[in-house]
Amino acid sequence: MASKWGLKEKLASLQKMKSTLPTVLGNRIKNFTLEAFRKQGFTDSGFTKWKPRKKNKDAGRAILVKTGKLRRSIKVSRANWTRVVVGSYGLPYARIHNEGGSIDKGGRTAILSFKSFKRGKNKGKTMFSKNNKKASYSQKVDIWAHSINMPKRQFIGRSQRLERELKGIIDGQFRKILVK
């Protein structure tokens, strides 16, 4: 027999929500992060566009997307009632892109190979080449220690807009069950 206010049914619905809600929230967070790649910027209280590349040799390509590996690395790693964790996994360069900073490169010695063209459209030019039979000559060079400054291009992190959306989802789920 159903109770007067349907408490048993509402409790059963709340138990079901307890197992499904974290997955819904995790997927929303993941989709919010992927939106940053589509919009080319991050939304917190307002939208912040990513800094463009210094060398625009790939003018038509989106920023932070060359192979799509970084974007595909965004995963929901944990979704339970106490914690939902979404992040980029398996890529050491994800953090420096998200937070910005300086990358220190140590000094090293390298062998550079060149090819001299004797005919064709590049006749008289010498260009970098792979170190193979086609290379005209190779040269040993010292590469000095240097730093690379990476601008902050945040794609994941705390966002006021996302938190409002998540609270709305949670509120909507509770209202749906309690108003039935």
PDB file of C-alpha atoms in Angstrom, residues 5-150:
ATOM      1  CA  TRP A   5       2.554  11.239   0.859  1.00  0.00           C
ATOM      2  CA  GLY A   6       4.418   8.554  -1.115  1.00  0.00           C
ATOM      3  CA  LEU A   7       7.417   8.592   1.234  1.00  0.00           C
ATOM      4  CA  LYS A   8       8.552   5.075   0.333  1.00  0.00           C
ATOM      5  CA  GLU A   9       8.551   5.915  -3.363  1.00  0.00           C
ATOM      6  CA  LYS A  10      10.341   9.207  -2.750  1.00  0.00           C
ATOM      7  CA  LEU A  11      12.987   7.471  -0.623  1.00  0.00           C
ATOM      8  CA  ALA A  12      13.500   4.889  -3.384  1.00  0.00           C
ATOM      9  CA  SER A  13      13.816   7.704  -5.937  1.00  0.00           C
ATOM     10  CA  LEU A  14      16.329   9.517  -3.712  1.00  0.00           C
ATOM     11  CA  GLN A  15      18.400   6.311  -3.401  1.00  0.00           C
ATOM     12  CA  LYS A  16      18.383   5.950  -7.193  1.00  0.00           C
ATOM     13  CA  MET A  17      19.368   9.607  -7.585  1.00  0.00           C
ATOM     14  CA  LYS A  18      22.254   9.061  -5.164  1.00  0.00           C
ATOM     15  CA  SER A  19      23.798   6.612  -7.649  1.00  0.00           C
ATOM     16  CA  THR A  20      23.000   8.480 -10.898  1.00  0.00           C
ATOM     17  CA  LEU A  21      23.521  12.154  -9.954  1.00  0.00           C
ATOM     18  CA  PRO A  22      27.350  12.000  -9.636  1.00  0.00           C
ATOM     19  CA  THR A  23      27.618  10.624 -13.193  1.00  0.00           C
ATOM     20  CA  VAL A  24      25.325  13.370 -14.510  1.00  0.00           C
ATOM     21  CA  LEU A  25      27.432  16.033 -12.739  1.00  0.00           C
ATOM     22  CA  GLY A  26      30.704  14.480 -13.962  1.00  0.00           C
ATOM     23  CA  ASN A  27      29.470  14.493 -17.563  1.00  0.00           C
ATOM     24  CA  ARG A  28      28.376  18.137 -17.258  1.00  0.00           C
ATOM     25  CA  ILE A  29      31.814  19.125 -15.932  1.00  0.00           C
ATOM     26  CA  LYS A  30      33.508  17.212 -18.770  1.00  0.00           C
ATOM     27  CA  ASN A  31      31.272  18.886 -21.377  1.00  0.00           C
ATOM     28  CA  PHE A  32      31.943  22.316 -19.830  1.00  0.00           C
ATOM     29  CA  THR A  33      35.681  21.643 -20.189  1.00  0.00           C
ATOM     30  CA  LEU A  34      35.285  20.543 -23.813  1.00  0.00           C
ATOM     31  CA  GLU A  35      33.315  23.755 -24.502  1.00  0.00           C
ATOM     32  CA  ALA A  36      36.486  25.688 -23.584  1.00  0.00           C
ATOM     33  CA  PHE A  37      38.256  24.013 -26.514  1.00  0.00           C
ATOM     34  CA  ARG A  38      35.392  24.915 -28.868  1.00  0.00           C
ATOM     35  CA  LYS A  39      35.140  28.525 -27.633  1.00  0.00           C
ATOM     36  CA  GLN A  40      38.939  28.954 -27.401  1.00  0.00           C
ATOM     37  CA  GLY A  41      38.700  30.356 -23.879  1.00  0.00           C
ATOM     38  CA  PHE A  42      37.492  29.727 -20.327  1.00  0.00           C
ATOM     39  CA  THR A  43      34.307  30.926 -18.651  1.00  0.00           C
ATOM     40  CA  ASP A  44      34.438  31.750 -14.933  1.00  0.00           C
ATOM     41  CA  SER A  45      32.352  34.779 -13.948  1.00  0.00           C
ATOM     42  CA  GLY A  46      33.017  36.045 -17.491  1.00  0.00           C
ATOM     43  CA  PHE A  47      34.647  34.694 -20.643  1.00  0.00           C
ATOM     44  CA  THR A  48      38.461  34.896 -20.973  1.00  0.00           C
ATOM     45  CA  LYS A  49      39.788  34.271 -24.476  1.00  0.00           C
ATOM     46  CA  TRP A  50      43.073  32.350 -24.819  1.00  0.00           C
ATOM     47  CA  LYS A  51      46.189  34.187 -25.984  1.00  0.00           C
ATOM     48  CA  PRO A  52      46.975  33.476 -29.646  1.00  0.00           C
ATOM     49  CA  ARG A  53      50.118  31.635 -30.730  1.00  0.00           C
ATOM     50  CA  LYS A  54      53.229  33.767 -31.280  1.00  0.00           C
ATOM     51  CA  LYS A  55      54.025  32.098 -34.589  1.00  0.00           C
ATOM     52  CA  ASN A  56      50.852  31.715 -36.557  1.00  0.00           C
ATOM     53  CA  LYS A  57      52.112  29.074 -38.984  1.00  0.00           C
ATOM     54  CA  ASP A  58      48.948  26.995 -38.419  1.00  0.00           C
ATOM     55  CA  ALA A  59      46.526  29.898 -38.883  1.00  0.00           C
ATOM     56  CA  GLY A  60      43.368  27.799 -39.388  1.00  0.00           C
ATOM     57  CA  ARG A  61      44.016  25.421 -36.487  1.00  0.00           C
ATOM     58  CA  ALA A  62      42.438  25.926 -33.073  1.00  0.00           C
ATOM     59  CA  ILE A  63      44.696  26.828 -30.135  1.00  0.00           C
ATOM     60  CA  LEU A  64      45.692  23.823 -27.946  1.00  0.00           C
ATOM     61  CA  VAL A  65      44.481  21.449 -30.666  1.00  0.00           C
ATOM     62  CA  LYS A  66      46.981  19.861 -33.017  1.00  0.00           C
ATOM     63  CA  THR A  67      46.322  16.140 -32.763  1.00  0.00           C
ATOM     64  CA  GLY A  68      43.343  16.415 -30.383  1.00  0.00           C
ATOM     65  CA  LYS A  69      45.167  14.322 -27.777  1.00  0.00           C
ATOM     66  CA  LEU A  70      44.828  16.957 -25.023  1.00  0.00           C
ATOM     67  CA  ARG A  71      41.102  17.376 -25.655  1.00  0.00           C
ATOM     68  CA  ARG A  72      40.553  13.591 -25.710  1.00  0.00           C
ATOM     69  CA  SER A  73      42.455  13.196 -22.417  1.00  0.00           C
ATOM     70  CA  ILE A  74      39.646  14.936 -20.475  1.00  0.00           C
ATOM     71  CA  LYS A  75      37.919  12.182 -18.492  1.00  0.00           C
ATOM     72  CA  VAL A  76      35.654  11.663 -15.488  1.00  0.00           C
ATOM     73  CA  SER A  77      37.951   9.592 -13.270  1.00  0.00           C
ATOM     74  CA  ARG A  78      35.702   9.341 -10.229  1.00  0.00           C
ATOM     75  CA  ALA A  79      32.013   9.984  -9.725  1.00  0.00           C
ATOM     76  CA  ASN A  80      30.501   8.992  -6.399  1.00  0.00           C
ATOM     77  CA  TRP A  81      28.266  10.648  -3.835  1.00  0.00           C
ATOM     78  CA  THR A  82      31.161  12.302  -1.989  1.00  0.00           C
ATOM     79  CA  ARG A  83      33.386  13.376  -4.894  1.00  0.00           C
ATOM     80  CA  VAL A  84      33.365  13.944  -8.650  1.00  0.00           C
ATOM     81  CA  VAL A  85      36.816  14.206 -10.263  1.00  0.00           C
ATOM     82  CA  VAL A  86      37.340  15.326 -13.855  1.00  0.00           C
ATOM     83  CA  GLY A  87      40.775  15.928 -15.311  1.00  0.00           C
ATOM     84  CA  SER A  88      43.326  15.398 -18.044  1.00  0.00           C
ATOM     85  CA  TYR A  89      45.083  12.084 -17.638  1.00  0.00           C
ATOM     86  CA  GLY A  90      48.279  10.725 -19.149  1.00  0.00           C
ATOM     87  CA  LEU A  91      49.641  13.983 -20.594  1.00  0.00           C
ATOM     88  CA  PRO A  92      52.433  15.728 -18.677  1.00  0.00           C
ATOM     89  CA  TYR A  93      52.026  18.956 -20.678  1.00  0.00           C
ATOM     90  CA  ALA A  94      48.336  19.455 -19.764  1.00  0.00           C
ATOM     91  CA  ARG A  95      49.126  21.265 -16.491  1.00  0.00           C
ATOM     92  CA  ILE A  96      51.513  23.823 -18.025  1.00  0.00           C
ATOM     93  CA  HIS A  97      48.970  24.662 -20.738  1.00  0.00           C
ATOM     94  CA  ASN A  98      46.166  25.055 -18.177  1.00  0.00           C
ATOM     95  CA  GLU A  99      48.114  27.043 -15.567  1.00  0.00           C
ATOM     96  CA  GLY A 100      50.842  28.705 -17.653  1.00  0.00           C
ATOM     97  CA  GLY A 101      54.389  29.162 -16.428  1.00  0.00           C
ATOM     98  CA  SER A 102      57.987  28.694 -17.420  1.00  0.00           C
ATOM     99  CA  ILE A 103      59.588  25.561 -18.856  1.00  0.00           C
ATOM    100  CA  ASP A 104      63.328  25.356 -18.187  1.00  0.00           C
ATOM    101  CA  LYS A 105      65.293  23.491 -20.837  1.00  0.00           C
ATOM    102  CA  GLY A 106      68.816  22.343 -20.004  1.00  0.00           C
ATOM    103  CA  GLY A 107      71.769  22.780 -22.325  1.00  0.00           C
ATOM    104  CA  ARG A 108      72.609  19.932 -24.681  1.00  0.00           C
ATOM    105  CA  THR A 109      74.543  18.947 -27.764  1.00  0.00           C
ATOM    106  CA  ALA A 110      72.720  18.010 -30.958  1.00  0.00           C
ATOM    107  CA  ILE A 111      73.571  16.978 -34.480  1.00  0.00           C
ATOM    108  CA  LEU A 112      71.832  19.023 -37.181  1.00  0.00           C
ATOM    109  CA  SER A 113      71.692  17.725 -40.733  1.00  0.00           C
ATOM    110  CA  PHE A 114      71.369  19.802 -43.884  1.00  0.00           C
ATOM    111  CA  LYS A 115      70.606  19.149 -47.532  1.00  0.00           C
ATOM    112  CA  SER A 116      71.947  21.360 -50.303  1.00  0.00           C
ATOM    113  CA  PHE A 117      69.733  21.489 -53.401  1.00  0.00           C
ATOM    114  CA  LYS A 118      71.479  21.442 -56.783  1.00  0.00           C
ATOM    115  CA  ARG A 119      68.342  21.623 -58.963  1.00  0.00           C
ATOM    116  CA  GLY A 120      64.568  22.157 -58.810  1.00  0.00           C
ATOM    117  CA  LYS A 121      62.604  24.964 -57.160  1.00  0.00           C
ATOM    118  CA  ASN A 122      65.013  25.053 -54.183  1.00  0.00           C
ATOM    119  CA  LYS A 123      68.176  25.188 -56.319  1.00  0.00           C
ATOM    120  CA  GLY A 124      71.042  26.865 -54.462  1.00  0.00           C
ATOM    121  CA  LYS A 125      69.301  26.637 -51.061  1.00  0.00           C
ATOM    122  CA  THR A 126      70.410  24.665 -48.020  1.00  0.00           C
ATOM    123  CA  MET A 127      67.712  23.450 -45.611  1.00  0.00           C
ATOM    124  CA  PHE A 128      67.383  21.332 -42.484  1.00  0.00           C
ATOM    125  CA  SER A 129      67.097  17.628 -43.259  1.00  0.00           C
ATOM    126  CA  LYS A 130      66.721  14.298 -41.521  1.00  0.00           C
ATOM    127  CA  ASN A 131      69.980  12.642 -40.603  1.00  0.00           C
ATOM    128  CA  ASN A 132      69.975  10.052 -43.410  1.00  0.00           C
ATOM    129  CA  LYS A 133      71.583   9.348 -46.808  1.00  0.00           C
ATOM    130  CA  LYS A 134      69.831  12.337 -48.409  1.00  0.00           C
ATOM    131  CA  ALA A 135      71.560  14.824 -46.069  1.00  0.00           C
ATOM    132  CA  SER A 136      74.475  16.672 -47.684  1.00  0.00           C
ATOM    133  CA  TYR A 137      76.283  17.240 -44.397  1.00  0.00           C
ATOM    134  CA  SER A 138      75.800  17.250 -40.593  1.00  0.00           C
ATOM    135  CA  GLN A 139      77.098  19.544 -37.919  1.00  0.00           C
ATOM    136  CA  LYS A 140      77.434  19.184 -34.147  1.00  0.00           C
ATOM    137  CA  VAL A 141      75.973  22.174 -32.263  1.00  0.00           C
ATOM    138  CA  ASP A 142      75.608  23.245 -28.640  1.00  0.00           C
ATOM    139  CA  ILE A 143      72.130  24.322 -27.592  1.00  0.00           C
ATOM    140  CA  TRP A 144      72.294  26.576 -24.566  1.00  0.00           C
ATOM    141  CA  ALA A 145      70.032  26.308 -21.549  1.00  0.00           C
ATOM    142  CA  HIS A 146      66.921  28.434 -21.991  1.00  0.00           C
ATOM    143  CA  SER A 147      63.369  28.983 -20.730  1.00  0.00           C
ATOM    144  CA  ILE A 148      60.082  28.900 -22.591  1.00  0.00           C
ATOM    145  CA  ASN A 149      57.263  31.042 -21.185  1.00  0.00           C
ATOM    146  CA  MET A 150      53.894  29.368 -21.694  1.00  0.00           C
TER     147      MET A 150
END
